[in-house]
């Protein structure tokens, strides 16, 4: 059961004068990745083929992810009436493939797969919260809050299943940390960079990973504030089995905050933009 429907969004509240032009390409790129949720559901159905309850949960999860894509896509077409969401997504689907027929998880275990899913949901939950806080456009703000709430529920869904599998598979803390760190570092792989290309460069240059990654990340990272990072860090620590609050969370949040600011400056430089100074 979806928690909300695209028709329930107050589309008539859309206010063109409140659009930040830097946000539009990011929304278009995010729509690509979200809409691709069905491929991940196929993959999860193969990996968890002997767990019908989880397969059902994964199918419901994918319906929500697809709705995220369609909602962001609809906003993208309002913001840029010349943009064709369906055509952009067709380009993305054609060029970005995951192994939907994989019989075992690429993370080496069911627990590992679910920790990786928790990392993705932590990232999206934090990102849409940061984007909602950063935008003044009322419809986008509303959409981002609805999506962020879904992403947090998705985190809880995968976390609960992960705990169940962890009791059975009992993989070490070190292994869990490695899987979490590995999945976080994959945010700089093709998934987002290629989504930026397909969502924004239909008649433009050929796909270049570094250029598209810099264009996406250089802007996306400017929306974060320290409290978004701190909350995300709590979720990451919880997923790997460490205390989500306290000194460890505080210390690691400050380190990651420094890293985010450094990466933002680096990507902005690569993209040829002046870095945007942000207070915590
Ligand atoms: Fe999503
Ligand atoms: Fe999600």
Coordinates of C-alpha atoms and ligand atoms in Angstrom, one line a residue:
X1 CA 0.0 0.0 0.0
X2 CA 1.4 3.4 -1.0
X3 CA 1.3 6.0 1.7
X4 CA 0.3 8.8 -0.8
X5 CA -0.5 9.1 -4.4
X6 CA 0.8 11.4 -7.2
X7 CA -2.8 12.8 -7.6
X8 CA -2.8 14.0 -4.0
X9 CA 0.1 16.4 -4.6
X10 CA -1.2 20.0 -4.9
X11 CA 0.1 20.6 -8.4
X12 CA -1.9 23.8 -8.7
X13 CA 0.3 25.3 -6.1
X14 CA 3.3 25.2 -8.4
X15 CA 5.0 28.6 -8.4
X16 CA 7.5 29.2 -11.3
X17 CA 8.9 32.3 -9.7
X18 CA 10.2 30.2 -6.7
X19 CA 12.2 27.8 -8.8
X20 CA 16.0 27.7 -8.3
X21 CA 17.3 26.9 -11.8
X22 CA 20.2 24.9 -10.2
X23 CA 17.7 22.4 -8.7
X24 CA 15.9 21.5 -12.0
X25 CA 18.7 19.3 -13.5
X26 CA 19.1 17.4 -10.2
X27 CA 15.3 16.7 -10.0
X28 CA 15.4 15.4 -13.6
X29 CA 18.4 13.1 -12.8
X30 CA 16.8 11.8 -9.6
X31 CA 13.6 11.0 -11.5
X32 CA 15.6 8.6 -13.7
X33 CA 17.2 6.7 -10.8
X34 CA 13.9 6.5 -8.9
X35 CA 11.9 5.3 -11.9
X36 CA 14.4 2.4 -12.3
X37 CA 13.3 0.8 -9.0
X38 CA 11.5 -2.0 -10.9
X39 CA 14.9 -3.4 -12.1
X40 CA 16.1 -3.5 -8.5
X41 CA 12.9 -5.3 -7.4
X42 CA 13.6 -8.0 -10.1
X43 CA 17.1 -8.4 -8.8
X44 CA 15.9 -8.6 -5.2
X45 CA 13.3 -11.2 -6.2
X46 CA 16.0 -13.4 -7.6
X47 CA 18.4 -13.0 -4.7
X48 CA 15.6 -13.6 -2.1
X49 CA 13.7 -16.1 -4.2
X50 CA 13.0 -18.4 -1.2
X51 CA 11.6 -15.6 1.0
X52 CA 8.1 -14.8 -0.4
X53 CA 7.3 -12.3 2.3
X54 CA 10.4 -10.3 1.4
X55 CA 9.7 -10.5 -2.3
X56 CA 6.2 -9.1 -1.7
X57 CA 7.8 -6.3 0.3
X58 CA 10.3 -5.6 -2.4
X59 CA 7.5 -5.4 -5.0
X60 CA 5.6 -2.9 -2.9
X61 CA 8.8 -1.0 -2.3
X62 CA 9.4 -0.7 -6.1
X63 CA 5.9 0.7 -6.6
X64 CA 6.8 3.5 -4.3
X65 CA 10.2 4.1 -6.0
X66 CA 8.5 4.3 -9.4
X67 CA 6.0 6.8 -8.0
X68 CA 9.0 8.9 -6.7
X69 CA 10.3 8.9 -10.3
X70 CA 7.0 9.8 -11.8
X71 CA 6.4 12.6 -9.3
X72 CA 9.8 14.1 -9.8
X73 CA 9.4 13.7 -13.5
X74 CA 6.1 15.5 -13.5
X75 CA 7.6 18.4 -11.5
X76 CA 10.5 18.4 -14.0
X77 CA 8.1 18.8 -16.9
X78 CA 6.3 21.7 -15.0
X79 CA 9.6 23.4 -14.4
X80 CA 10.8 22.8 -18.0
X81 CA 7.8 22.3 -20.3
X82 CA 10.1 21.3 -23.1
X83 CA 11.5 18.3 -21.2
X84 CA 10.3 14.8 -22.1
X85 CA 10.5 12.7 -19.0
X86 CA 9.5 9.4 -20.7
X87 CA 12.1 9.9 -23.5
X88 CA 14.8 10.7 -20.9
X89 CA 14.0 7.6 -18.9
X90 CA 13.9 5.4 -22.0
X91 CA 17.5 6.6 -22.7
X92 CA 18.5 5.8 -19.1
X93 CA 16.9 2.4 -19.1
X94 CA 18.6 1.6 -22.4
X95 CA 22.1 2.5 -21.1
X96 CA 22.1 1.7 -17.4
X97 CA 21.7 -2.0 -16.7
X98 CA 21.9 -4.0 -13.5
X99 CA 22.1 -7.8 -13.4
X100 CA 18.4 -8.5 -12.7
X101 CA 18.9 -12.2 -13.1
X102 CA 21.7 -12.6 -10.5
X103 CA 21.0 -15.6 -8.4
X104 CA 23.1 -14.4 -5.4
X105 CA 23.6 -11.0 -4.0
X106 CA 26.6 -9.0 -5.3
X107 CA 27.2 -8.2 -1.6
X108 CA 28.0 -11.8 -0.8
X109 CA 25.1 -12.5 1.6
X110 CA 21.5 -11.6 2.2
X111 CA 22.5 -9.5 5.2
X112 CA 25.0 -7.7 3.1
X113 CA 22.4 -7.0 0.4
X114 CA 20.1 -5.5 3.0
X115 CA 22.8 -3.4 4.6
X116 CA 23.5 -2.0 1.1
X117 CA 19.8 -1.2 0.6
X118 CA 19.9 0.5 4.0
X119 CA 22.7 2.7 2.7
X120 CA 20.8 3.7 -0.4
X121 CA 17.7 4.6 1.7
X122 CA 19.8 6.5 4.1
X123 CA 21.2 8.5 1.2
X124 CA 17.8 9.2 -0.4
X125 CA 16.1 10.0 2.9
X126 CA 18.9 12.6 3.7
X127 CA 19.0 14.0 0.2
X128 CA 15.3 14.6 -0.2
X129 CA 15.1 16.1 3.3
X130 CA 18.0 18.5 2.4
X131 CA 16.4 19.3 -0.9
X132 CA 13.0 20.1 0.8
X133 CA 14.8 22.4 3.2
X134 CA 16.7 24.1 0.4
X135 CA 13.9 24.8 -2.0
X136 CA 11.3 27.6 -1.8
X137 CA 9.1 26.1 -4.6
X138 CA 6.0 24.8 -2.6
X139 CA 5.2 21.8 -4.8
X140 CA 8.8 20.5 -4.9
X141 CA 9.1 21.1 -1.2
X142 CA 6.0 19.0 -0.6
X143 CA 7.1 16.3 -3.0
X144 CA 10.5 16.0 -1.3
X145 CA 9.0 15.7 2.1
X146 CA 6.6 13.0 1.0
X147 CA 9.5 11.1 -0.7
X148 CA 11.9 11.6 2.2
X149 CA 9.2 10.0 4.6
X150 CA 8.9 7.0 2.2
X151 CA 12.7 6.6 2.1
X152 CA 12.9 6.5 5.9
X153 CA 10.2 3.9 5.9
X154 CA 12.2 1.9 3.3
X155 CA 15.2 2.1 5.5
X156 CA 13.2 0.6 8.4
X157 CA 11.8 -2.1 6.1
X158 CA 15.3 -3.2 4.9
X159 CA 16.7 -2.8 8.4
X160 CA 14.1 -5.1 10.0
X161 CA 14.7 -7.8 7.4
X162 CA 18.5 -7.3 7.7
X163 CA 18.2 -8.0 11.5
X164 CA 16.4 -11.3 10.7
X165 CA 19.1 -12.4 8.3
X166 CA 21.9 -11.3 10.5
X167 CA 20.8 -13.7 13.2
X168 CA 21.1 -16.5 10.6
X169 CA 24.2 -15.4 8.7
X170 CA 26.0 -13.7 11.6
X171 CA 28.5 -11.7 9.4
X172 CA 31.1 -9.8 11.3
X173 CA 31.0 -6.1 12.2
X174 CA 34.1 -5.5 10.0
X175 CA 32.4 -7.1 7.0
X176 CA 29.2 -5.1 7.6
X177 CA 31.3 -1.9 7.8
X178 CA 33.0 -2.8 4.5
X179 CA 29.7 -3.5 2.7
X180 CA 28.3 -0.2 4.0
X181 CA 31.4 1.8 3.0
X182 CA 31.5 0.1 -0.4
X183 CA 27.9 0.9 -1.2
X184 CA 28.3 4.5 -0.1
X185 CA 31.4 4.9 -2.4
X186 CA 29.3 3.6 -5.3
X187 CA 27.3 6.8 -5.3
X188 CA 30.1 8.1 -7.5
X189 CA 29.6 5.2 -10.0
X190 CA 27.5 5.6 -13.2
X191 CA 24.0 5.4 -11.6
X192 CA 23.7 9.1 -10.8
X193 CA 26.2 10.5 -13.3
X194 CA 24.5 8.7 -16.2
X195 CA 21.1 9.8 -14.9
X196 CA 22.3 13.4 -15.0
X197 CA 23.3 12.9 -18.6
X198 CA 20.1 11.2 -19.7
X199 CA 17.9 13.7 -17.8
X200 CA 19.7 16.8 -19.0
X201 CA 21.7 16.2 -22.1
X202 CA 19.5 14.7 -24.8
X203 CA 21.1 16.9 -27.6
X204 CA 24.3 17.7 -25.8
X205 CA 27.7 16.2 -25.5
X206 CA 28.4 12.4 -25.3
X207 CA 28.3 10.9 -21.9
X208 CA 31.4 11.6 -19.8
X209 CA 31.4 10.1 -16.3
X210 CA 33.6 12.7 -14.6
X211 CA 31.9 15.7 -16.1
X212 CA 28.4 14.5 -15.3
X213 CA 29.3 13.4 -11.8
X214 CA 30.9 16.7 -11.1
X215 CA 27.8 18.5 -12.5
X216 CA 25.5 16.5 -10.3
X217 CA 27.5 16.2 -7.1
X218 CA 28.9 19.7 -7.2
X219 CA 25.4 21.0 -6.9
X220 CA 23.7 18.3 -4.9
X221 CA 26.2 18.6 -2.1
X222 CA 25.5 22.3 -1.5
X223 CA 22.0 21.4 -0.1
X224 CA 23.3 19.5 2.9
X225 CA 23.6 21.0 6.4
X226 CA 25.4 19.4 9.3
X227 CA 22.1 18.1 10.8
X228 CA 21.3 16.2 7.6
X229 CA 24.7 14.5 7.8
X230 CA 24.4 13.8 11.5
X231 CA 21.0 12.2 11.0
X232 CA 22.2 10.1 8.1
X233 CA 25.3 9.0 10.1
X234 CA 23.0 7.8 12.9
X235 CA 21.1 5.6 10.3
X236 CA 24.4 4.2 8.9
X237 CA 25.7 3.3 12.3
X238 CA 22.4 1.7 13.3
X239 CA 22.4 -0.4 10.1
X240 CA 25.9 -1.8 10.7
X241 CA 25.1 -2.5 14.4
X242 CA 26.8 0.4 16.1
X243 CA 25.3 3.0 18.5
X244 CA 23.4 5.5 16.4
X245 CA 23.9 8.3 18.9
X246 CA 26.7 9.5 21.1
X247 CA 30.4 10.2 20.7
X248 CA 31.0 7.9 17.7
X249 CA 28.1 9.5 15.8
X250 CA 29.3 13.0 16.7
X251 CA 32.8 12.4 15.7
X252 CA 32.0 10.5 12.4
X253 CA 29.4 13.1 11.5
X254 CA 32.0 15.9 11.8
X255 CA 34.5 14.0 9.7
X256 CA 31.9 13.3 7.0
X257 CA 30.7 16.9 7.1
X258 CA 34.3 18.0 6.3
X259 CA 34.5 15.4 3.6
X260 CA 31.2 16.6 2.0
X261 CA 32.4 20.2 2.0
X262 CA 35.7 19.2 0.4
X263 CA 34.0 17.0 -2.2
X264 CA 31.6 19.8 -3.0
X265 CA 34.4 22.2 -3.6
X266 CA 36.3 19.7 -5.7
X267 CA 33.2 18.9 -7.9
X268 CA 32.3 22.5 -8.2
X269 CA 35.8 23.3 -9.4
X270 CA 35.7 20.4 -11.9
X271 CA 32.3 21.6 -13.1
X272 CA 33.7 25.1 -13.5
X273 CA 31.6 26.8 -10.8
X274 CA 32.6 28.9 -7.8
X275 CA 32.2 26.8 -4.7
X276 CA 29.1 27.7 -2.6
X277 CA 30.0 28.6 1.0
X278 CA 27.5 27.0 3.4
X279 CA 27.2 27.4 7.1
X280 CA 26.4 24.4 9.3
Ligands
LIG1 FE1 12.9 6.8 -3.8
LIG2 FE1 13.5 4.2 -1.2

